XYZ file of C-alpha atoms in Angstrom:
669
model
C 10.024 -38.293 11.383
C 11.448 -36.234 14.150
C 14.945 -37.543 13.614
C 14.629 -37.103 9.793
C 13.477 -33.487 10.298
C 16.356 -32.791 12.782
C 18.933 -33.869 10.204
C 17.485 -31.761 7.364
C 19.414 -28.704 6.055
C 18.238 -25.522 7.703
C 16.924 -27.157 10.873
C 18.587 -26.114 14.138
C 16.677 -28.645 16.343
C 13.655 -30.790 16.386
C 11.589 -32.239 19.268
C 8.228 -33.998 19.480
C 5.867 -35.673 21.873
C 7.599 -38.956 21.230
C 11.223 -37.712 21.697
C 10.572 -35.294 24.608
C 9.497 -37.864 27.235
C 5.840 -37.678 26.126
C 5.527 -34.099 27.208
C 1.819 -33.271 27.664
C 2.113 -29.857 25.958
C 3.067 -31.625 22.683
C -0.111 -33.738 22.606
C -3.638 -32.650 22.003
C -6.060 -32.849 24.923
C -7.961 -35.819 23.410
C -4.692 -37.673 22.646
C -5.364 -37.979 18.886
C -2.753 -35.410 17.733
C 0.896 -35.067 18.334
C 3.238 -32.122 17.663
C 6.725 -31.977 16.168
C 8.382 -28.642 17.014
C 11.131 -27.436 14.661
C 13.669 -24.568 15.236
C 14.826 -23.267 11.756
C 17.987 -21.413 10.849
C 18.298 -18.169 8.857
C 16.167 -15.113 8.145
C 12.462 -15.094 7.152
C 13.124 -16.058 3.526
C 15.558 -18.820 4.536
C 13.069 -20.291 6.996
C 10.259 -20.088 4.427
C 12.357 -21.929 1.839
C 13.281 -24.619 4.404
C 9.690 -25.103 5.267
C 8.762 -25.284 1.568
C 11.350 -27.975 1.048
C 10.955 -29.839 4.328
C 7.192 -30.290 4.768
C 6.674 -32.273 1.543
C 9.558 -34.504 2.442
C 8.072 -35.260 5.858
C 4.679 -35.990 4.344
C 6.291 -38.503 1.920
C 7.768 -40.392 4.834
C 4.811 -40.155 7.204
C 3.951 -43.888 6.867
C 0.176 -43.360 6.777
C -0.016 -40.496 9.296
C -1.590 -37.185 8.297
C 0.973 -34.398 8.493
C -0.080 -30.686 8.571
C 2.317 -27.730 9.039
C 1.836 -24.501 10.992
C 4.133 -21.727 12.126
C 5.329 -18.408 10.670
C 7.678 -20.047 8.107
C 4.912 -22.151 6.679
C 2.488 -19.161 6.639
C 5.012 -17.069 4.705
C 5.629 -19.918 2.229
C 1.942 -20.460 1.727
C 1.224 -16.705 1.429
C 3.869 -16.325 -1.272
C 2.506 -19.231 -3.346
C -1.102 -18.086 -2.978
C -0.212 -14.459 -3.780
C 1.535 -15.467 -7.005
C -1.435 -17.661 -7.983
C -4.083 -15.093 -7.141
C -2.216 -12.207 -8.849
C -1.950 -14.273 -12.046
C -5.678 -14.977 -11.819
C -6.468 -11.326 -11.135
C -4.348 -10.204 -14.099
C -6.078 -12.799 -16.305
C -9.442 -11.347 -15.332
C -8.252 -7.754 -15.456
C -6.972 -7.780 -19.024
C -10.284 -8.374 -20.920
C -12.149 -6.058 -18.510
C -9.545 -3.335 -19.049
C -9.744 -3.707 -22.796
C -13.511 -3.347 -22.763
C -13.315 -0.208 -20.570
C -10.665 1.235 -22.903
C -12.967 0.604 -25.855
C -15.747 2.453 -24.053
C -13.396 5.377 -23.468
C -11.783 5.622 -26.924
C -14.168 3.684 -29.234
C -11.196 2.679 -31.407
C -9.719 -0.744 -31.083
C -6.275 0.589 -32.072
C -6.409 3.412 -29.425
C -7.661 0.968 -26.746
C -4.812 -1.421 -27.409
C -1.968 1.125 -27.058
C -2.261 1.657 -23.315
C -2.193 -2.105 -22.763
C 0.915 -2.364 -24.862
C 2.726 0.341 -22.778
C 1.463 -1.196 -19.535
C 2.724 -4.650 -20.383
C 6.066 -3.200 -21.602
C 6.535 -1.418 -18.319
C 5.784 -4.619 -16.328
C 8.346 -6.579 -18.413
C 11.060 -3.933 -17.930
C 10.447 -3.503 -14.195
C 10.426 -7.333 -13.643
C 13.743 -7.610 -15.481
C 15.160 -4.764 -13.354
C 13.911 -6.510 -10.143
C 15.331 -9.815 -11.178
C 18.767 -8.180 -11.717
C 18.440 -6.320 -8.394
C 17.540 -9.518 -6.623
C 21.115 -10.684 -7.024
C 22.336 -8.055 -4.668
C 19.448 -7.340 -2.196
C 16.571 -9.381 -0.810
C 13.329 -8.832 -2.753
C 10.056 -10.073 -1.310
C 8.153 -12.427 -3.666
C 4.961 -10.793 -2.469
C 6.195 -7.293 -3.304
C 7.503 -8.367 -6.703
C 4.144 -9.829 -7.605
C 2.170 -6.882 -6.244
C 4.121 -4.290 -8.241
C 2.857 -5.975 -11.456
C -0.612 -4.638 -10.780
C 0.798 -1.156 -10.079
C 2.599 -1.299 -13.424
C -0.592 -2.199 -15.227
C -2.458 0.633 -13.590
C 0.207 3.307 -14.076
C 1.073 2.259 -17.718
C -2.585 2.652 -18.622
C -2.888 5.877 -16.553
C -0.033 7.650 -18.324
C -0.835 6.353 -21.787
C -4.425 7.370 -21.404
C -3.476 10.974 -20.736
C -1.102 11.258 -23.695
C -3.381 9.441 -26.065
C -6.376 11.640 -25.114
C -4.370 14.811 -25.777
C -3.089 13.464 -29.157
C -6.664 12.628 -30.296
C -7.863 15.948 -29.053
C -5.283 17.824 -31.167
C -6.136 15.647 -34.186
C -9.807 16.348 -33.632
C -9.049 20.092 -33.687
C -7.658 19.818 -37.205
C -3.988 19.468 -36.497
C -1.758 17.356 -38.659
C 0.007 14.351 -37.046
C 3.196 16.284 -36.631
C 1.354 19.268 -35.199
C -0.636 17.037 -32.792
C 2.553 15.400 -31.541
C 4.099 18.775 -30.459
C 1.684 19.717 -27.650
C 1.137 16.015 -26.793
C 4.803 15.526 -25.963
C 5.579 19.013 -24.779
C 2.580 19.437 -22.415
C 1.049 16.058 -21.732
C 4.402 14.239 -21.929
C 5.967 16.719 -19.527
C 3.016 16.297 -17.160
C 3.389 12.551 -17.194
C 7.150 12.904 -16.507
C 6.454 15.166 -13.504
C 3.703 12.852 -12.280
C 6.002 9.754 -12.589
C 8.746 11.553 -10.652
C 6.231 12.473 -7.922
C 5.059 8.895 -7.575
C 8.654 7.576 -7.607
C 9.644 9.975 -4.815
C 6.651 8.965 -2.829
C 7.768 5.380 -3.026
C 11.339 6.372 -2.012
C 9.791 6.983 1.459
C 9.327 3.256 1.968
C 13.115 2.820 2.038
C 13.347 4.388 5.435
C 11.501 1.408 7.019
C 13.495 -1.506 8.325
C 10.947 -4.115 7.169
C 12.395 -5.715 4.033
C 8.875 -6.203 2.632
C 8.344 -2.421 2.455
C 11.846 -1.843 1.097
C 11.244 -4.494 -1.569
C 8.002 -2.767 -2.541
C 9.969 0.458 -2.845
C 12.455 -1.133 -5.248
C 9.705 -2.726 -7.331
C 7.439 0.319 -7.236
C 10.183 2.794 -8.310
C 11.204 0.546 -11.134
C 7.686 0.077 -12.400
C 6.768 3.784 -12.140
C 9.847 4.923 -14.054
C 9.258 2.175 -16.660
C 5.594 3.240 -17.150
C 6.489 6.891 -17.419
C 9.351 6.292 -19.752
C 7.212 4.039 -21.918
C 4.444 6.584 -22.156
C 6.810 9.531 -22.870
C 9.275 7.787 -25.214
C 7.621 4.772 -26.782
C 3.974 5.923 -27.104
C 4.783 9.072 -29.160
C 6.835 6.978 -31.650
C 3.871 4.624 -32.066
C 1.527 7.561 -32.521
C 3.851 9.013 -35.145
C 3.713 5.761 -37.062
C -0.041 5.264 -36.669
C -1.165 8.881 -37.230
C -4.877 9.079 -38.021
C -5.050 5.278 -38.007
C -5.162 5.502 -34.242
C -8.887 6.007 -34.607
C -9.437 2.942 -36.853
C -11.860 0.163 -36.014
C -14.244 2.386 -34.060
C -16.694 -0.186 -32.657
C -19.188 2.440 -31.608
C -19.178 4.602 -34.734
C -22.734 3.504 -35.879
C -24.160 4.168 -32.387
C -22.737 7.747 -32.383
C -23.750 8.549 -35.949
C -21.772 10.997 -38.168
C -19.376 13.268 -36.356
C -20.467 16.950 -36.164
C -18.323 19.982 -35.441
C -16.447 19.944 -32.216
C -18.607 21.221 -29.290
C -17.464 24.261 -27.322
C -16.044 23.510 -23.914
C -18.866 25.525 -22.291
C -21.380 22.937 -23.350
C -19.572 19.988 -21.871
C -20.956 18.104 -18.828
C -17.848 18.476 -16.762
C -17.669 22.257 -17.560
C -21.316 22.701 -16.438
C -20.774 20.553 -13.326
C -17.733 22.618 -12.319
C -19.768 25.795 -12.744
C -22.543 24.424 -10.540
C -20.044 23.464 -7.806
C -18.277 26.829 -7.930
C -21.568 28.773 -7.605
C -22.011 27.200 -4.091
C -18.422 26.204 -3.111
C -19.041 26.146 0.625
C -22.115 23.871 0.302
C -20.577 21.374 -2.063
C -17.055 21.501 -0.626
C -18.299 21.326 3.010
C -20.498 18.321 2.122
C -17.651 16.427 0.597
C -15.414 17.200 3.647
C -18.125 15.932 5.905
C -18.452 12.662 3.948
C -14.762 12.100 4.034
C -14.524 12.917 7.758
C -17.272 10.352 8.526
C -15.442 7.700 6.515
C -12.172 8.606 8.319
C -13.518 8.342 11.820
C -13.039 4.531 12.318
C -9.302 5.081 11.894
C -9.105 6.478 15.323
C -9.766 2.913 16.526
C -6.962 1.231 14.558
C -5.247 -1.760 16.180
C -2.055 -2.557 14.317
C -0.851 -6.143 13.962
C 0.964 -8.509 11.472
C -0.470 -11.080 9.155
C -0.732 -14.613 10.325
C -2.358 -17.857 9.256
C -5.757 -16.149 9.282
C -4.667 -14.079 6.258
C -5.059 -17.288 4.325
C -8.469 -18.923 3.375
C -9.986 -21.299 5.872
C -9.366 -24.269 3.566
C -5.604 -23.838 3.472
C -3.609 -26.461 5.311
C -1.588 -24.010 7.465
C -4.733 -22.252 8.563
C -6.389 -25.502 9.438
C -3.305 -26.777 11.259
C -2.977 -23.596 13.318
C -6.641 -23.668 14.159
C -6.220 -27.223 15.496
C -3.429 -25.987 17.730
C -5.802 -23.195 19.089
C -8.793 -25.569 19.617
C -7.288 -28.899 20.660
C -3.964 -28.131 22.397
C -3.167 -26.478 25.646
C -2.534 -22.730 25.647
C 1.178 -23.356 26.099
C 1.576 -24.180 22.406
C 0.466 -20.858 20.854
C 0.234 -18.696 23.996
C 3.818 -19.036 25.268
C 5.924 -15.872 25.480
C 9.678 -16.619 25.842
C 11.579 -14.304 28.217
C 15.376 -14.562 27.990
C 17.480 -13.318 30.957
C 21.163 -12.714 30.252
C 23.824 -12.107 32.866
C 22.064 -13.827 35.754
C 25.387 -14.790 37.397
C 26.089 -17.829 39.525
C 23.343 -17.483 42.076
C 20.661 -18.156 39.534
C 17.950 -19.500 41.852
C 18.015 -16.491 44.176
C 17.859 -14.097 41.169
C 15.327 -15.937 39.062
C 12.637 -17.021 41.627
C 11.453 -13.465 42.670
C 11.550 -12.439 38.977
C 9.452 -15.424 37.893
C 6.965 -14.688 40.697
C 6.683 -11.070 39.582
C 6.092 -12.119 35.963
C 3.368 -14.581 37.035
C 1.532 -11.801 38.942
C 1.207 -9.654 35.753
C -2.327 -9.360 34.390
C -3.221 -11.793 31.566
C -0.388 -14.238 32.620
C -1.588 -17.817 33.280
C 1.639 -19.436 34.367
C 5.456 -18.889 34.315
C 7.857 -21.758 34.014
C 11.505 -21.360 34.946
C 14.469 -23.463 36.084
C 13.307 -22.792 39.676
C 9.735 -24.096 39.102
C 6.344 -23.113 37.879
C 4.535 -20.024 39.193
C 0.887 -18.884 39.120
C -0.307 -15.471 40.384
C 2.895 -14.842 42.281
C 3.081 -18.313 43.966
C 5.180 -21.286 43.126
C 2.950 -24.285 42.352
C 5.653 -26.783 41.295
C 9.318 -27.211 42.042
C 12.140 -27.558 39.580
C 12.213 -30.721 37.444
C 14.687 -32.360 35.127
C 13.133 -30.871 32.015
C 13.265 -27.322 33.212
C 16.894 -27.562 34.241
C 17.808 -27.628 30.570
C 16.511 -24.150 30.208
C 19.551 -22.606 31.881
C 23.217 -22.395 30.921
C 26.063 -20.689 32.703
C 24.936 -17.114 32.149
C 21.493 -17.257 30.403
C 18.070 -18.361 31.516
C 14.884 -18.912 29.585
C 11.464 -18.407 31.258
C 8.241 -19.414 29.500
C 5.244 -17.118 30.149
C 1.928 -18.704 29.198
C -0.434 -15.884 28.075
C -4.154 -15.768 28.648
C -4.712 -13.579 25.582
C -4.280 -14.039 21.832
C -0.700 -13.192 20.758
C -1.857 -11.569 17.453
C -3.978 -8.926 19.135
C -3.702 -5.563 20.775
C -4.161 -7.374 24.140
C -1.056 -9.437 23.347
C 1.038 -6.478 22.591
C -0.176 -4.739 25.759
C 0.826 -7.853 27.734
C 4.387 -7.610 26.205
C 4.533 -3.978 27.403
C 3.615 -5.047 30.914
C 6.174 -7.841 30.997
C 8.892 -5.392 29.819
C 8.080 -3.068 32.742
C 8.800 -5.729 35.386
C 12.058 -4.959 37.129
C 14.854 -7.213 35.848
C 16.544 -9.538 38.360
C 19.912 -8.756 39.850
C 22.815 -10.146 37.777
C 26.510 -10.510 38.152
C 28.365 -7.747 39.927
C 25.008 -6.580 41.319
C 24.102 -5.153 37.905
C 20.512 -5.682 36.550
C 20.312 -8.628 34.216
C 19.419 -8.000 30.488
C 15.937 -9.147 29.680
C 14.472 -9.787 26.227
C 10.806 -10.623 25.637
C 10.175 -12.693 22.524
C 7.259 -14.385 20.770
C 4.666 -13.296 18.251
C 3.238 -10.502 20.309
C 6.742 -9.061 20.926
C 7.421 -9.263 17.177
C 4.194 -7.255 16.539
C 5.187 -4.702 19.164
C 8.766 -4.392 17.747
C 7.467 -4.105 14.169
C 4.798 -1.501 14.893
C 7.258 0.528 17.034
C 9.881 0.472 14.231
C 7.219 1.587 11.743
C 6.087 4.404 14.110
C 9.696 5.587 14.543
C 10.283 5.668 10.755
C 6.847 7.173 9.735
C 7.753 10.835 10.402
C 10.834 10.534 8.117
C 8.688 8.842 5.410
C 5.966 11.548 5.647
C 8.686 14.212 5.502
C 10.052 12.653 2.205
C 6.610 12.434 0.663
C 5.401 15.932 1.697
C 8.712 17.663 0.983
C 9.163 16.220 -2.453
C 5.473 16.855 -3.343
C 5.699 20.512 -2.194
C 8.832 21.188 -4.219
C 7.685 19.416 -7.415
C 4.210 21.024 -7.380
C 5.774 24.480 -6.814
C 8.079 23.997 -9.750
C 5.164 22.805 -11.800
C 2.679 25.581 -10.881
C 4.726 28.497 -9.565
C 2.129 28.701 -6.719
C 2.578 28.373 -2.908
C -1.037 27.556 -2.243
C -1.504 24.823 -4.821
C 0.995 22.390 -3.268
C -0.426 22.993 0.269
C -3.997 22.493 -1.062
C -2.996 19.233 -2.758
C -1.378 17.819 0.414
C -4.450 18.768 2.562
C -6.929 17.228 0.201
C -4.868 14.068 -0.297
C -4.498 13.631 3.402
C -8.258 13.942 3.847
C -9.051 11.376 1.178
C -6.408 8.945 2.476
C -7.758 9.258 6.031
C -11.154 8.259 4.691
C -9.563 5.241 2.988
C -7.839 4.179 6.232
C -11.062 4.524 8.114
C -12.909 2.302 5.670
C -10.083 -0.294 5.886
C -10.441 -0.377 9.677
C -14.217 -0.509 9.513
C -14.280 -3.502 7.097
C -11.074 -5.547 7.658
C -10.322 -4.873 11.276
C -13.855 -4.650 12.717
C -15.516 -7.072 10.337
C -18.362 -4.976 8.945
C -19.591 -5.492 5.304
C -17.033 -8.255 4.843
C -19.346 -9.893 2.244
C -18.374 -7.127 -0.171
C -14.782 -8.318 -0.232
C -15.302 -12.081 -0.219
C -15.883 -12.560 3.543
C -12.218 -13.055 4.667
C -11.598 -13.892 8.362
C -10.787 -10.884 10.496
C -8.514 -10.904 13.562
C -9.437 -7.548 15.177
C -6.211 -6.005 13.900
C -4.969 -4.254 10.743
C -1.637 -5.314 9.317
C 0.727 -2.413 10.257
C 2.505 -2.373 6.903
C -0.520 -1.884 4.747
C -1.526 1.654 5.779
C 2.078 2.774 5.168
C 2.186 1.094 1.805
C -1.231 2.441 0.880
C -0.251 5.982 1.937
C 2.901 6.040 -0.255
C 1.312 4.437 -3.299
C -2.095 6.122 -3.064
C -0.520 9.549 -2.365
C 1.498 9.168 -5.574
C -1.577 8.148 -7.580
C -3.438 11.070 -6.180
C -0.690 13.384 -7.305
C -1.072 11.855 -10.783
C -4.576 13.219 -11.042
C -3.632 16.453 -9.345
C -0.921 17.175 -11.912
C -3.174 16.133 -14.864
C -5.898 18.507 -13.720
C -3.671 21.449 -12.807
C -1.710 21.249 -16.017
C -4.821 22.087 -18.103
C -6.157 24.638 -15.546
C -2.823 26.454 -15.519
C -2.479 26.343 -19.290
C -5.881 28.017 -19.597
C -5.266 30.502 -16.833
C -2.042 31.715 -18.421
C -4.062 32.389 -21.566
C -7.129 34.064 -20.076
C -6.253 35.167 -16.476
C -9.817 33.995 -15.439
C -9.518 31.653 -12.475
C -13.124 30.402 -12.427
C -13.313 29.830 -16.186
C -9.924 28.072 -16.119
C -10.970 25.616 -13.473
C -14.100 24.713 -15.394
C -12.120 24.450 -18.638
C -9.511 22.177 -16.970
C -12.119 19.940 -15.483
C -13.886 19.665 -18.799
C -10.685 18.641 -20.613
C -9.502 16.226 -17.923
C -12.569 15.072 -15.994
C -13.405 12.320 -18.476
C -9.780 11.194 -18.666
C -9.256 11.217 -14.917
C -12.495 9.322 -14.348
C -11.638 6.807 -17.006
C -8.116 6.397 -15.615
C -9.481 5.976 -12.053
C -12.067 3.421 -13.194
C -9.423 1.427 -15.020
C -6.895 1.539 -12.091
C -9.717 0.745 -9.562
C -10.926 -2.142 -11.736
C -7.550 -3.710 -11.789
C -7.098 -3.266 -8.000
C -10.578 -4.308 -7.082
C -9.988 -7.635 -8.766
C -7.560 -8.293 -5.883
C -10.740 -9.025 -3.848
C -10.843 -12.477 -5.583
C -7.642 -13.344 -3.739
C -7.781 -15.736 -0.783
C -4.958 -13.827 0.865
C -6.503 -11.096 3.199
C -3.331 -9.065 2.877
C -3.734 -8.837 -0.917
C -7.466 -8.071 -0.517
C -6.677 -5.299 1.923
C -4.004 -3.656 -0.278
C -6.070 -3.916 -3.501
C -9.358 -2.793 -2.078
C -7.719 -0.033 -0.050
C -5.869 1.399 -3.049
C -8.900 1.108 -5.323
C -11.037 3.033 -2.756
C -8.361 5.690 -2.458
C -8.364 6.104 -6.232
C -12.124 6.347 -6.485
C -12.465 8.833 -3.630
C -9.758 11.041 -5.139
C -11.198 11.015 -8.648
C -14.757 11.737 -7.470
C -15.034 13.828 -4.256
C -11.590 15.389 -4.384
C -10.953 16.209 -8.066
C -14.614 16.829 -9.083
C -15.845 18.655 -5.946
C -13.167 19.738 -3.450
C -10.687 21.125 -5.995
C -13.197 23.339 -7.789
C -14.671 24.530 -4.459
C -11.311 25.357 -2.989
C -10.016 27.089 -6.104
C -13.215 29.173 -6.419
C -12.886 30.292 -2.789
C -9.159 31.045 -3.092
C -9.551 33.010 -6.349
C -6.344 34.636 -7.557
C -4.629 33.569 -4.430
C -4.290 30.096 -6.093
C -1.485 31.402 -8.218
C 0.260 33.724 -5.731
C 3.929 33.332 -4.656
C 6.197 35.792 -2.798
C 8.666 37.637 -4.947
C 11.768 35.516 -4.032
C 9.915 32.305 -4.827
C 8.513 33.709 -7.996
C 12.044 34.644 -9.172
C 13.162 31.102 -8.224
C 10.390 29.678 -10.310
C 11.247 31.907 -13.201
C 14.734 30.409 -13.164
C 14.006 26.744 -12.293
C 10.366 26.156 -12.812
C 8.367 25.254 -15.917
C 7.402 27.657 -18.743
C 4.291 27.483 -20.868
C 4.145 28.325 -24.580
C 0.759 29.732 -25.466
C 0.446 30.340 -29.221
C 3.695 31.652 -30.488
C 4.848 33.422 -27.375
C 6.080 32.461 -23.902
C 3.712 33.657 -21.236
C 5.010 34.455 -17.768
C 3.828 31.899 -15.270
C 2.444 34.368 -12.749
C -0.317 36.564 -14.227
C -0.285 39.957 -12.506
C -2.946 41.973 -14.340
C -6.651 41.802 -13.224
C -8.623 38.942 -14.750
C -11.026 41.233 -16.490
C -8.195 43.118 -18.210
C -6.496 39.941 -19.118
C -9.580 38.543 -20.737
C -10.235 41.855 -22.633
C -6.639 41.803 -23.967
C -7.037 38.215 -25.132
C -10.352 38.984 -26.884
């Protein structure tokens, strides 16, 4: 089997217990298991494809032996296959649940089907775009599959908002043509702005070097633009054809009884709730902030890592194989940190021995093996042997550091940092040799460091684009700042909950009891931040559009907030429930990474639609009063030229109301 594996395409080298002179490290402690070690060529995708092709071939020629595969390439291959399977299962479950929820929202079968049509259309278009893009850039299979769920959520989200406005206009006595006007002009424009905001939030993922995050950016941008375009361009055409038939097949008509005259906004539940909150804004707003702060507190204990075999269910073969390596083989197998020294010069022994001694004295190091011997706690315990001599060439040496701590842990990354601080040996021409620390812990350290370096630029893109777009949308300086502050608070609460459950292992039964490693995958908070921030801006734009529309008509800040919440509260809640339902179904997945992403995004959506939109926004806007709509004169002039204008009735109303509220209301009346 070893020779067959060594000759396979994509394999650099292969060694085993039987071909390496019966090396003890390649045999289990009880002698019942042997290890074949493969070195694969190419990048992550190439190695995963090699593993996917090679492992079944080895099993077919195992001659009665049981073959199990471990290692990063096999983990990635298994995660890709499991993710595709679990997402298909989740989508199969989500479709009927979504249809039932849409029926509860709209009552009409026709109206409930339209958002699903737009969502599926956006998914098909974005998948076609990704397949075409895959010919020129690397696209992660995981990212391609995950964006499907995002497309379903956003397609439903945007369609829901337009459809609700169209039915509202019809219910007010407008003809189909008259109803389409404000639907496209106001709700459609809001959706276009919202989609642009979400897309720009996902652009921030392109600054990260990890191709998984960049792949999600490609897929996310494609699906967001497809969903927005479908809602703005395709849905109005369908509504024009359907007209009043959009309300046909109302399954709850008998339960509601005959329709009466439309109720005044002041009698609505959301209107009354907003009024209650705004009567005591400090009490309600302060309470919501306190709840979010408590939820956010565990995030101060975050320990970043990367996914490994434990991201898969315990019954998966790669998980079982890796657990056997942990339990029944020496620590050398999984706990070895390779240290490569380049430029050691001719006098290798004199240069390497003191360096190997220094490495062996580092805390959490069990043993160091080099060409000069083996070292423990700063002392040589074994001289050089024939096997170790192969570790050195003319100018490069490999030292194997056996770690006493788990590589996929914060202790493992701290050990890498201590190893990197050891002074390098003298090399040729009395220059320090170049030292590189490898292994899983170093990979985690390098990845988290790269993410940390790119994060400020990503935050700058998200924050900057959101500030500009919200200013153009509202003409206000305070509204964009308020939106950023509240979104940051709700996202911090989401991250804290993710640490509490997935990193620290509390309440795991709520998400299917996945194994936890004591770390949180470093890519997921970044991905959650960009996606959830965009989704939060969705609801912010939906709510502000109706508040601003009313404020320009009445000049009454408090009444406009209550009016806006009355006309969007039900829609935002329904959209959040639908999106959260689709995302929460990810909890059925056996892949912890998918659970973490789905549950994290669903929680972010729920917190934003409840505590933020229903409580914090009315509280803040009541306290700010007319300052909500203030902008300095230069920015006001800029907004007059480049921002959005509102048509109220038959006239264009300036976007910044300057007369007192009481006067404005008296003039309107």
